[in-house]
Coordinates of C-alpha atoms in Angstrom, one line a residue:
Chain A
M12 CA 0.0 0.0 0.0
S13 CA 1.2 3.5 -0.7
E14 CA 1.4 5.9 2.2
Q15 CA -1.7 7.6 0.9
A16 CA -3.6 4.3 0.9
V17 CA -2.4 3.6 4.4
H18 CA -3.6 7.0 5.6
D19 CA -7.0 6.4 4.0
W20 CA -7.2 3.1 5.7
I21 CA -6.3 4.7 9.1
R22 CA -8.8 7.5 8.6
K23 CA -11.6 5.0 7.9
T24 CA -10.5 2.8 10.9
V25 CA -10.6 5.6 13.4
A26 CA -13.9 6.8 12.0
N27 CA -15.6 3.4 12.2
S28 CA -14.8 2.7 15.9
D29 CA -15.3 5.0 18.8
V30 CA -12.0 4.0 20.4
V31 CA -9.0 2.6 18.4
L32 CA -5.6 1.7 19.9
F33 CA -2.7 1.3 17.6
M34 CA -0.4 -0.9 19.5
K35 CA 2.4 -3.6 19.4
G36 CA 0.6 -6.9 19.8
T37 CA -3.1 -7.2 20.7
Q38 CA -5.2 -6.1 23.6
N39 CA -5.1 -9.7 24.9
F40 CA -1.5 -10.2 24.2
P41 CA 0.5 -6.9 24.1
Q42 CA 4.0 -7.2 23.0
C43 CA 5.5 -4.0 24.4
G44 CA 5.3 -2.6 27.9
F45 CA 4.0 0.8 26.8
S46 CA 1.2 -0.8 24.7
A47 CA 0.4 -3.1 27.6
Q48 CA 0.0 -0.1 30.0
V49 CA -2.6 1.6 27.7
A50 CA -4.5 -1.7 27.1
Q51 CA -4.6 -2.2 30.9
I52 CA -6.0 1.3 31.5
L53 CA -8.7 0.8 28.9
G54 CA -9.5 -2.6 30.3
H55 CA -9.7 -1.2 33.8
L56 CA -12.1 1.5 32.6
G57 CA -14.2 -1.2 30.8
V58 CA -13.8 0.5 27.4
T59 CA -14.6 -1.6 24.3
Y60 CA -12.0 -0.8 21.7
K61 CA -10.6 -1.9 18.4
D62 CA -6.9 -2.8 18.5
V63 CA -4.6 -2.5 15.5
N64 CA -1.4 -4.5 15.8
V65 CA 1.2 -2.5 14.0
L66 CA 3.7 -5.4 14.1
E67 CA 1.6 -7.1 11.5
D68 CA 1.9 -4.4 8.9
M69 CA 5.1 -2.3 8.3
G70 CA 3.0 0.1 6.2
I71 CA 0.7 0.9 9.1
R72 CA 3.5 0.9 11.6
E73 CA 5.2 3.7 9.8
G74 CA 2.0 5.3 8.3
I75 CA 0.4 5.9 11.7
K76 CA 3.4 7.9 12.7
T77 CA 3.1 10.3 9.8
F78 CA -0.8 10.3 10.0
S79 CA -0.7 11.4 13.6
N80 CA 2.5 13.4 13.5
W81 CA 3.6 11.3 16.4
P82 CA 6.8 9.2 16.4
T83 CA 6.0 6.4 18.8
I84 CA 3.5 3.5 19.4
P85 CA 1.0 3.1 21.1
Q86 CA -1.4 5.8 19.9
L87 CA -5.0 6.2 21.1
Y88 CA -7.8 7.6 19.1
I89 CA -11.2 8.5 20.5
K90 CA -14.0 9.4 18.1
G91 CA -11.5 9.9 15.3
E92 CA -9.4 12.3 17.4
F93 CA -5.8 11.6 18.4
V94 CA -5.6 11.6 22.2
G95 CA -2.0 10.7 22.9
G96 CA 0.6 8.0 23.6
C97 CA 1.4 6.0 26.7
D98 CA 2.6 8.9 29.0
I99 CA -0.3 11.1 28.1
I100 CA -2.9 8.4 28.5
R101 CA -1.5 7.4 31.9
E102 CA -1.4 11.0 33.1
M103 CA -4.9 11.6 31.9
F104 CA -6.2 8.4 33.6
Q105 CA -4.5 9.4 36.9
E106 CA -6.0 12.8 36.7
G107 CA -9.5 11.4 35.9
E108 CA -9.3 13.3 32.5
L109 CA -9.5 10.2 30.4
Q110 CA -12.8 9.1 32.0
Q111 CA -14.1 12.7 31.6
L112 CA -13.1 12.7 27.9
L113 CA -14.9 9.4 27.3
D114 CA -18.0 10.8 29.0
E115 CA -17.8 14.0 27.0
K116 CA -17.5 12.1 23.7
G117 CA -20.4 9.8 24.7
V118 CA -18.3 6.7 24.8
S119 CA -19.7 4.2 27.2
H120 CA -17.4 2.5 29.6
G121 CA -18.1 0.1 32.4
K122 CA -16.7 2.1 35.3
A123 CA -18.0 5.2 36.9
T124 CA -15.6 8.1 36.9
L125 CA -13.0 7.4 39.5
T126 CA -11.5 10.0 41.7
A127 CA -7.7 10.1 41.5
Chain B
M12 CA 28.7 12.4 21.5
S13 CA 26.5 10.0 23.5
V14 CA 22.8 9.8 22.7
E15 CA 22.1 11.1 26.2
A16 CA 24.3 14.1 25.7
S17 CA 22.8 14.9 22.3
I18 CA 19.2 14.6 23.8
R19 CA 20.3 17.0 26.5
E20 CA 21.9 19.5 24.1
K21 CA 18.9 19.5 21.7
L22 CA 16.3 20.0 24.5
V23 CA 18.3 22.8 26.0
E24 CA 18.6 24.5 22.6
A25 CA 14.9 24.1 21.7
L26 CA 13.1 24.6 25.0
H27 CA 15.5 26.5 27.3
P28 CA 14.3 24.4 30.3
T29 CA 14.6 25.5 33.8
R30 CA 14.9 21.8 34.8
L31 CA 15.9 19.0 32.6
D32 CA 16.4 15.3 33.7
V33 CA 17.5 12.8 31.1
V34 CA 17.6 9.2 32.3
N35 CA 19.0 6.4 30.2
E36 CA 16.8 3.4 31.1
S37 CA 18.2 1.1 28.3
H38 CA 19.6 -1.4 30.8
L39 CA 16.1 -2.0 32.1
H40 CA 15.1 -3.2 28.6
A41 CA 18.2 -5.1 27.6
G42 CA 17.2 -8.4 26.2
H43 CA 13.6 -7.5 25.6
R44 CA 12.2 -8.5 22.2
G45 CA 13.0 -5.7 19.8
S46 CA 15.6 -4.1 22.1
P47 CA 18.6 -3.2 20.0
G48 CA 21.0 -3.9 22.9
T49 CA 23.0 -0.7 22.2
G50 CA 22.6 0.6 25.7
E51 CA 21.3 3.9 24.2
S52 CA 17.7 2.9 23.2
H53 CA 15.4 3.8 26.0
F54 CA 15.2 7.2 27.7
R55 CA 13.1 9.1 30.1
V56 CA 13.0 12.9 30.1
L57 CA 11.5 15.4 32.5
V58 CA 11.4 18.9 31.1
V59 CA 10.2 22.1 32.8
S60 CA 10.0 25.0 30.4
S61 CA 8.0 28.2 30.0
A62 CA 7.6 27.2 26.4
F63 CA 5.0 24.7 27.6
A64 CA 2.7 27.3 29.3
G65 CA -0.8 27.2 27.8
K66 CA 0.0 24.2 25.6
S67 CA -1.9 20.9 25.6
R68 CA -0.2 17.7 26.6
V69 CA -0.1 16.6 22.9
D70 CA 1.5 19.9 21.9
R71 CA 4.1 19.7 24.6
H72 CA 5.1 16.1 23.7
R73 CA 5.2 17.1 20.0
M74 CA 7.6 19.9 20.9
V75 CA 9.9 17.4 22.6
N76 CA 9.6 14.8 19.9
D77 CA 10.3 17.5 17.2
A78 CA 13.4 18.6 19.0
L79 CA 14.6 14.9 19.1
A80 CA 13.3 13.9 15.7
A81 CA 16.8 12.7 14.5
E82 CA 17.3 10.6 17.6
L83 CA 13.8 9.1 17.4
K84 CA 14.5 8.2 13.7
G85 CA 17.8 6.7 14.7
K86 CA 19.0 5.0 17.9
V87 CA 16.2 6.0 20.3
H88 CA 13.5 3.3 20.4
A89 CA 11.5 4.6 23.3
L90 CA 11.1 8.0 24.9
A91 CA 9.1 8.6 28.0
I92 CA 8.2 12.3 28.5
K93 CA 7.1 14.5 31.3
A94 CA 6.6 18.1 30.3
Y95 CA 5.6 20.9 32.7
A96 CA 5.4 24.6 32.6
P97 CA 7.1 26.4 35.6
G98 CA 4.9 26.3 38.7
E99 CA 2.9 23.2 37.7
A100 CA 3.0 20.2 40.1
I101 CA 5.5 17.6 39.0
G102 CA 3.9 14.2 39.2

């Protein structure tokens, strides 16, 4: 796939699911500590999400970096919008901001907003 | 120049930090799958800079990533970032 085709695929993917995590490995079997941390946070919050394993496709692994203008994996999208990588997601979770963002975007999650 | 020294130099130049911690954590990842074993692959930075004032988390991280674009394309495999404006609580 050309970079353009990869970007089109990514655009469609983040539009078709409320929450998409581009990660190394899968949500049940993360293959990188940073991806595992984000998967764990989403699991803890009871968020249903689509995982894209970038290790399975070199085009997506590189294409997601240029698409998001973000050089590292994992990358989390909520309602088509780039939210951040591992450090940002962890900080937002700890501050209660991730739960707030999910609520604002109308994404259902299993857990009530936790206080930090 | 070591990767750690070049990270330090580029962040000082780009962001004029009032506090800058650069920690090489590569030894913690030695032997992991995908770890290049160079001893200069995994870093953690804490940057306090007035350049971050009023900026979102994503913008702050992009400023750090942009300053270190060459390193991230090269030897640096993982970069953990904490970015604060002066006066913000450091977590």
